[in-house]
Tab-separated table of C-alpha atoms in Angstrom:
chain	number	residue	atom	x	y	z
A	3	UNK	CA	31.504	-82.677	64.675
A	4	UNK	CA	33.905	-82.212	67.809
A	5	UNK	CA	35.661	-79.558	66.520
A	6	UNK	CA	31.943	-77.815	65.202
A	7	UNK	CA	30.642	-78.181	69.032
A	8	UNK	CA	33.953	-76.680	70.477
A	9	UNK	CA	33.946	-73.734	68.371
A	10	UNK	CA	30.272	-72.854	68.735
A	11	UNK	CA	30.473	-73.864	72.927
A	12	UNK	CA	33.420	-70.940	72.610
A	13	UNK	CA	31.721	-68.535	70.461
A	14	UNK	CA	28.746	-69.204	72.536
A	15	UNK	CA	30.869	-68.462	75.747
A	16	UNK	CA	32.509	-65.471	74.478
A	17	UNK	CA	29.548	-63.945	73.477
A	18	UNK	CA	30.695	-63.646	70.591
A	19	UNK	CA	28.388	-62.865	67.046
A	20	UNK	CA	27.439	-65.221	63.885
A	21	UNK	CA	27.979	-63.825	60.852
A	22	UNK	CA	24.866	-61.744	59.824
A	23	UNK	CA	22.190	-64.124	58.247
A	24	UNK	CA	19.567	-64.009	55.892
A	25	UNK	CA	16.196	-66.683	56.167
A	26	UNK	CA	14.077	-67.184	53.409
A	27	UNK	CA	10.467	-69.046	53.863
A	28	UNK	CA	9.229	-71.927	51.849
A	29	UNK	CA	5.959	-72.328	50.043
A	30	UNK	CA	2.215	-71.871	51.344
A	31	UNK	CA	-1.049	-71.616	50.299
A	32	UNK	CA	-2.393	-69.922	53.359
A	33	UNK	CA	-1.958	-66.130	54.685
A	34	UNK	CA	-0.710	-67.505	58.357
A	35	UNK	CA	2.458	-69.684	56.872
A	36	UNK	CA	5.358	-69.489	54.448
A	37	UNK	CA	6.093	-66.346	55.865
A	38	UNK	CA	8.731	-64.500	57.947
A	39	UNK	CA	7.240	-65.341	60.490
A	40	UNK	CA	8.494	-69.302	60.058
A	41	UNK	CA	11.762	-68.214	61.330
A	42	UNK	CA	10.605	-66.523	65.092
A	43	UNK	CA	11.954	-69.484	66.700
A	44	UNK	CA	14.781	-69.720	64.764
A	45	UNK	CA	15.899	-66.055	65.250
A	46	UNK	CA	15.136	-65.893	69.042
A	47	UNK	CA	17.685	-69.177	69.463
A	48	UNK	CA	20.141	-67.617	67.662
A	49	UNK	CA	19.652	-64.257	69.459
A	50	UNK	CA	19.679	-66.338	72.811
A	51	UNK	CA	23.026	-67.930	72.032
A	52	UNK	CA	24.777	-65.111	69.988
A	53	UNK	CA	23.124	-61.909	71.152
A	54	UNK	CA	24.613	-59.643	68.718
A	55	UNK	CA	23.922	-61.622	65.554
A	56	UNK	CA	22.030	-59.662	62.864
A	57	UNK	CA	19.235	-62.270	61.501
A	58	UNK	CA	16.748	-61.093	58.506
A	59	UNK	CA	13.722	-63.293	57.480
A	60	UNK	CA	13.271	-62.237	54.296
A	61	UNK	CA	9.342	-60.818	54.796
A	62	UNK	CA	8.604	-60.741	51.205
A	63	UNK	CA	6.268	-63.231	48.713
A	64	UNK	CA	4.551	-64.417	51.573
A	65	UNK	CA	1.440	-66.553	52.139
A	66	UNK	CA	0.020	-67.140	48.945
A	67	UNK	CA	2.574	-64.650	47.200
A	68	UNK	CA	5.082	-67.591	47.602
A	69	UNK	CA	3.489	-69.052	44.743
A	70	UNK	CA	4.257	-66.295	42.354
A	71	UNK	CA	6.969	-67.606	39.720
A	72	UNK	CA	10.734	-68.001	40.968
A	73	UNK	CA	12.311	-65.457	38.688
A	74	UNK	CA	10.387	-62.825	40.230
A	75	UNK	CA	10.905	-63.809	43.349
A	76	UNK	CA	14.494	-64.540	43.140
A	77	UNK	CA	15.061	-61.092	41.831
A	78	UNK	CA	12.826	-59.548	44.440
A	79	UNK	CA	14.722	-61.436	47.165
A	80	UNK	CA	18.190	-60.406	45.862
A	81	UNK	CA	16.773	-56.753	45.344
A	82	UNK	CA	16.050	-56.302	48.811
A	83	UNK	CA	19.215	-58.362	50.305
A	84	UNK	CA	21.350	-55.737	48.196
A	85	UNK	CA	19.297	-52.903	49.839
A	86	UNK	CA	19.876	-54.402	53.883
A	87	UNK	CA	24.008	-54.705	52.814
A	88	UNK	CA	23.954	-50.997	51.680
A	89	UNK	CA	22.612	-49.819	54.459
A	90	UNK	CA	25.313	-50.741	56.462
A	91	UNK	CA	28.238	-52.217	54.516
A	92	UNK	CA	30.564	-52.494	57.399
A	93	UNK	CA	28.569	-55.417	59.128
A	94	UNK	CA	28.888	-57.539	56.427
A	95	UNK	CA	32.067	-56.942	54.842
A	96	UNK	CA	33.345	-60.110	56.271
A	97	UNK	CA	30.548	-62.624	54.974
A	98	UNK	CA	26.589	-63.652	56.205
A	99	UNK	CA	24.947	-66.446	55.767
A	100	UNK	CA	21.731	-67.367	53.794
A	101	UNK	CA	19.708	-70.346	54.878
A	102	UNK	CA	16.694	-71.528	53.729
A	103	UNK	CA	13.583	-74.366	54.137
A	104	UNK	CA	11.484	-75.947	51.627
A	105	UNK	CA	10.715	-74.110	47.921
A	106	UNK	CA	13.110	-71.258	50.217
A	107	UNK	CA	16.346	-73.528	49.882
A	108	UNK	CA	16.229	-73.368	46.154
A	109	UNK	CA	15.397	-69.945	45.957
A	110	UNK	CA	18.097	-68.595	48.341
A	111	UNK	CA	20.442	-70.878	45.777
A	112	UNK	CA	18.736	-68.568	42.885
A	113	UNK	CA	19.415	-65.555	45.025
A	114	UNK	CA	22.924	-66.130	45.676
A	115	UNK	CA	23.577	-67.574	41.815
A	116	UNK	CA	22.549	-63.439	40.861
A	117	UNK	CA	24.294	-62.011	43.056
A	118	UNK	CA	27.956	-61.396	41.473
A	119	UNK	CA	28.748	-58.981	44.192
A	120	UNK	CA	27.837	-61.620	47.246
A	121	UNK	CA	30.053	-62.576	49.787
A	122	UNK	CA	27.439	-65.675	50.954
A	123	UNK	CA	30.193	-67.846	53.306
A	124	UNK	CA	27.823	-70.614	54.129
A	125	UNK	CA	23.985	-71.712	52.469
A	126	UNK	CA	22.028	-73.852	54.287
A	127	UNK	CA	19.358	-75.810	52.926
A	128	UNK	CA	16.467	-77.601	54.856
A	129	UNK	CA	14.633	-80.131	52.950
A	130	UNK	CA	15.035	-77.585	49.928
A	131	UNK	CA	13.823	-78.321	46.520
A	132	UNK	CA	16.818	-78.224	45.518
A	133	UNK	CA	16.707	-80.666	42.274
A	134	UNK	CA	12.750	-79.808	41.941
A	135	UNK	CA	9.235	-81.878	42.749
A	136	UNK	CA	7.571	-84.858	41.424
A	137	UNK	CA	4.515	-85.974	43.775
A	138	UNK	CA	1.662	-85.320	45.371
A	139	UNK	CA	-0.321	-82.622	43.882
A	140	UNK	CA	-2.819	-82.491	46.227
A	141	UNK	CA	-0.327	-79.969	48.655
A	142	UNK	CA	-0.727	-77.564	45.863
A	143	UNK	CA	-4.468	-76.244	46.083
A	144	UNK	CA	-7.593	-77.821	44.651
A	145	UNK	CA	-7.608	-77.273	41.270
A	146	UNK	CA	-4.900	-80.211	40.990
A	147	UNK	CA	-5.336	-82.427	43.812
A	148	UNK	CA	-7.440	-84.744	41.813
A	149	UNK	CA	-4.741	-84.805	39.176
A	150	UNK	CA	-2.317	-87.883	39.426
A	151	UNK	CA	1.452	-86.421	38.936
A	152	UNK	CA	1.833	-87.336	35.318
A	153	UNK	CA	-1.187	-86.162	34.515
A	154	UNK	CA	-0.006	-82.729	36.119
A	155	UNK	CA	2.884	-82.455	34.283
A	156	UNK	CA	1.372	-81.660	31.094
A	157	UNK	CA	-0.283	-78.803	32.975
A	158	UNK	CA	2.300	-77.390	34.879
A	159	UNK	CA	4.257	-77.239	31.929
A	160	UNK	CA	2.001	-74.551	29.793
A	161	UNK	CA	3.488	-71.481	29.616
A	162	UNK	CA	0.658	-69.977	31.226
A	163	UNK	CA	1.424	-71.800	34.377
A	164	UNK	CA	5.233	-71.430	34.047
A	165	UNK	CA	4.483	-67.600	33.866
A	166	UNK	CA	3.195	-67.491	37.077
A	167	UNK	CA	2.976	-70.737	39.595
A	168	UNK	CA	6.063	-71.393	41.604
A	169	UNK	CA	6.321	-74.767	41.762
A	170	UNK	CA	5.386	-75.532	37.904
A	171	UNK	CA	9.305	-73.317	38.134
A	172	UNK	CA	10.845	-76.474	39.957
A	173	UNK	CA	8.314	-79.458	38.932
A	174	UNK	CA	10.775	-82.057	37.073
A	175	UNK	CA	9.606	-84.850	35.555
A	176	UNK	CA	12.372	-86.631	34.848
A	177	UNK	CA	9.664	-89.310	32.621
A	178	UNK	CA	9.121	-87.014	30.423
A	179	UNK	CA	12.819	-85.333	30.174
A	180	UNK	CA	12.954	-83.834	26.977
A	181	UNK	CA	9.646	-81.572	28.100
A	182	UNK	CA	11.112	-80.816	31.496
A	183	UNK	CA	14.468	-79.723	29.685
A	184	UNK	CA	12.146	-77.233	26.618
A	185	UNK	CA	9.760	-76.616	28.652
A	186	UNK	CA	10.309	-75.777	32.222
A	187	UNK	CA	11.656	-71.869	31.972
A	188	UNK	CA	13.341	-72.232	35.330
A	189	UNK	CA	14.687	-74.926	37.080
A	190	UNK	CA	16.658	-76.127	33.440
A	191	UNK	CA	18.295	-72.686	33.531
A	192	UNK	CA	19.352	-72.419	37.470
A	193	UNK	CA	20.775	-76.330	37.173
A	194	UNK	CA	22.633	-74.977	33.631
A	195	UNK	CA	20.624	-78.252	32.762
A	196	UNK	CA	20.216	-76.592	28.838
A	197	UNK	CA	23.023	-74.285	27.766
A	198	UNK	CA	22.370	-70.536	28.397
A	199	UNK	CA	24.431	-67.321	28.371
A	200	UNK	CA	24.444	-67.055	32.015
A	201	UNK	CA	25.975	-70.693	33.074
A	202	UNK	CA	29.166	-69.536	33.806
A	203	UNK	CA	27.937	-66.859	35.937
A	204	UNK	CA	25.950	-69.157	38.164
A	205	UNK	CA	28.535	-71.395	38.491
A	206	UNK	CA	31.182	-69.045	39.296
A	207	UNK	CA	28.585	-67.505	42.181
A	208	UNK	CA	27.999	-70.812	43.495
A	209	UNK	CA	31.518	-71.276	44.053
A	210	UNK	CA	32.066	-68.455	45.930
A	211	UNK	CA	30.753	-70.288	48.569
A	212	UNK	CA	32.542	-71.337	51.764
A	213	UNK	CA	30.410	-74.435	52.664
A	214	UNK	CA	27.160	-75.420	51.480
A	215	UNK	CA	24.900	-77.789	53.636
A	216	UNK	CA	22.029	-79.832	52.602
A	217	UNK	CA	19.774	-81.555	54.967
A	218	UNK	CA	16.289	-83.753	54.638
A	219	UNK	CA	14.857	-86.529	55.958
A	220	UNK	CA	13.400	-89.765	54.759
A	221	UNK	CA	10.965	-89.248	56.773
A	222	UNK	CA	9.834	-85.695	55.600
A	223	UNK	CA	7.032	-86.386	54.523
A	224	UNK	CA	6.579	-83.525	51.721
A	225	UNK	CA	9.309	-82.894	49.568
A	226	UNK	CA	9.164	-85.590	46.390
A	227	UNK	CA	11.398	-87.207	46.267
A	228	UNK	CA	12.877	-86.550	49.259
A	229	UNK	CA	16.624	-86.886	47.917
A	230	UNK	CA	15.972	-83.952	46.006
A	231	UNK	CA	16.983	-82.132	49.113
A	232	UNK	CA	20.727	-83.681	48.163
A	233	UNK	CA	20.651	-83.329	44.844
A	234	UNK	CA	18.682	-86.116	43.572
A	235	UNK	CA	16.466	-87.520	41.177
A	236	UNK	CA	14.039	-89.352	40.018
A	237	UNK	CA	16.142	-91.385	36.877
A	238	UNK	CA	15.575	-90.744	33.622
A	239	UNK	CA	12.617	-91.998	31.637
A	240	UNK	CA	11.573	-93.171	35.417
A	241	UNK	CA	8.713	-92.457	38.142
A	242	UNK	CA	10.398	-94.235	40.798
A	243	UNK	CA	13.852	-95.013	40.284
A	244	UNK	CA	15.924	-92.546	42.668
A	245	UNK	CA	19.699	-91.499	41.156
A	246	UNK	CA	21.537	-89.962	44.320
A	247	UNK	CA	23.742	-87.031	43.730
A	248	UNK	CA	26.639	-88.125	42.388
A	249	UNK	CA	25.327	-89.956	39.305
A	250	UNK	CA	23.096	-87.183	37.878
A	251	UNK	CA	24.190	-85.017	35.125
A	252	UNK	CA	24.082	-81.678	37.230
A	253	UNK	CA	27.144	-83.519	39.244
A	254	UNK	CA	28.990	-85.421	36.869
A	255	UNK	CA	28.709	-82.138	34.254
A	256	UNK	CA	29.782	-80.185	37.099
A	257	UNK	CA	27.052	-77.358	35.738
A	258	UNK	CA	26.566	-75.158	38.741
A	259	UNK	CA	29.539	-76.141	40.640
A	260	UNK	CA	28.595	-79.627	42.914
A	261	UNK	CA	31.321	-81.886	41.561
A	262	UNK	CA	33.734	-79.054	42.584
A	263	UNK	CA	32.699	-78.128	46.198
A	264	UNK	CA	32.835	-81.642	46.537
A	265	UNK	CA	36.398	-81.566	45.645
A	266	UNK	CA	37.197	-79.041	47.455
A	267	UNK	CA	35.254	-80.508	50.794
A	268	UNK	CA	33.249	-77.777	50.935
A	269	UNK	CA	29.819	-79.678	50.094
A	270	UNK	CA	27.936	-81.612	52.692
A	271	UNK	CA	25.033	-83.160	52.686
A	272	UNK	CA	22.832	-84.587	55.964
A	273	UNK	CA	20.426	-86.851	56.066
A	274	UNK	CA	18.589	-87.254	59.760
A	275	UNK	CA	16.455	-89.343	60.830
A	276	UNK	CA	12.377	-88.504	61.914
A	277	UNK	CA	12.159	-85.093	61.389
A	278	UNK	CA	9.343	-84.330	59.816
A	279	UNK	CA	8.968	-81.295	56.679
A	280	UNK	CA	8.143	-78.072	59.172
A	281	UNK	CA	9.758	-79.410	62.169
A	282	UNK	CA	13.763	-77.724	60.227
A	283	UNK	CA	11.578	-74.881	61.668
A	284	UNK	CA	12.037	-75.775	65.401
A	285	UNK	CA	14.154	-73.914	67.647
A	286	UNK	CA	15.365	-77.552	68.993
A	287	UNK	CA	15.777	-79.548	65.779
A	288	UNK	CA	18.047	-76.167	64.484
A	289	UNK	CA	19.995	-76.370	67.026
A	290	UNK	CA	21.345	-79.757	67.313
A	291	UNK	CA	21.560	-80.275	63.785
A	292	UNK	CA	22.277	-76.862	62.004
A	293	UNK	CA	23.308	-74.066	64.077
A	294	UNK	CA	27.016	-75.239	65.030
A	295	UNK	CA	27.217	-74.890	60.863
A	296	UNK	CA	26.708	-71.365	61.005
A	297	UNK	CA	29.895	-71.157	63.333
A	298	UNK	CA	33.101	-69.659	62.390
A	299	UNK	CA	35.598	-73.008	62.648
A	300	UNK	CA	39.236	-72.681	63.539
């Protein structure tokens, strides 16, 4: 952490820039969030401290677009990430960054697992979905808030809603494995959960990466459960058993790359105390826990 503060107090005192970086929003149901807008406070702290950063909130599948399934979206994301690089190569020939909060921290992943071409140095994820959602179904409109999870599942698991709902993409419902595993069209295939053609390729983009960080906290308040953020789980056959990271399949299969940033040290994962699901959104809770990430270290 010492070394982290001095090189950001220098870069900051140099005036020196970030690497370009990329935001992408989370999940919302109304017109006024999950959109580019989430990031305002985020991009004016970073353009405080590093003036001459380039920053892009990704302004796409906004509001309620954000519920529109994750394969479209990923590819819509990537599409117009690809289209920002070409227009001028140069300024990111030596790396960006891609960070992003809620049901935006596993899509970024999805982004950056398509892109063969990227040169992604760091991903930051804040309270991301990153091993899916089991919960409260209530946060997801009112046609299922009277529905108890389990009963949900059977739901969100028709292909009609896989088609087209978001977070039917990343619900997991680890009680019911074998019908999360056949049956959910996404999150399966971005874990390399089932075997598919393009495992190796999402593996080998993943670990491309410089560093990725992972952050929640217990206290969230949203995400279910919340050590999904890190790579958790719910165990299987289970509806409240939690299996951290390391003794999940995804880690100890190594099937998009964990066990092996890990290795490597290049794998971190933060868990902080009270800070609630929208406050990773704060100019002030970004910049004592995340921003000295997004620094170049000696």
């Amino acid at each position: 952490a010492g070394v982290a503060a001095a090189a950001a107090a220098a870069a900051a005192a140099s005036g020196g820039a970030l690497k370009p970086i990329f935001f992408m929003h989370g999940f919302s149901l109304t017109p006024w969030q999950g959109t580019h807008h989430d990031w305002d406070n985020v991009t004016a702290l970073v353009q405080q401290r590093y003036p001459s950063t380039l920053t892009f909130a990704v302004p796409l599948y906004e509001g309620l677009a954000s519920t529109e399934n994750m394969w479209t979206q990923a590819r819509g994301v990537a599409k117009w990430i690809r289209a920002r690089i070409a227009e001028r190569p140069a300024a990111f020939a030596d790396g960006y960054h891609f960070v992003g909060h809620s049901q935006g921290g596993l899509l970024i992943r999805t982004v950056l697992q398509l892109l063969d071409e990227h040169r992604v140095d760091t991903l930051v994820s804040l309270a991301g979905v990153q091993n899916g959602f089991f919960g409260d179904t209530a946060l997801f409109g009112e046609r299922f808030e009277r529905l108890t999870a389990t009963e949900a599942t059977d739901l969100f698991y028709a292909p009609w809603l896989q088609s087209e709902f978001s977070v039917a993409n990343y619900w997991k419902a680890q009680f019911v494995r074998d019908a999360y595993l056949h049956k959910n069209t996404f999150l399966p295939l971005v874990n390399s959960e089932v075997a598919h053609g393009d495992a190796a390729r999402y593996k080998a983009n993943v670990l491309k990466l410089n560093k990725l960080h992972a952050f929640v906290s217990p206290q969230d308040g949203t995400i279910k459960p919340w050590q999904t953020s890190l790579f958790g789980q719910y165990a299987d056959g289970s509806l409240d058993k939690i299996v951290a990271m390391n003794a999940t399949a995804i880690y100890q299969g190594d099937t998009f790359g964990l066990k092996t940033l890990t290795q490597r040290g290049a794998l971190h994962l933060h868990t902080v105390a009270d800070v609630r699901h929208a406050q990773w959104l704060n100019a002030a809770v970004f910049a004592e826990h995340v921003l000295d990430k997004l620094v170049a270290q000696p």
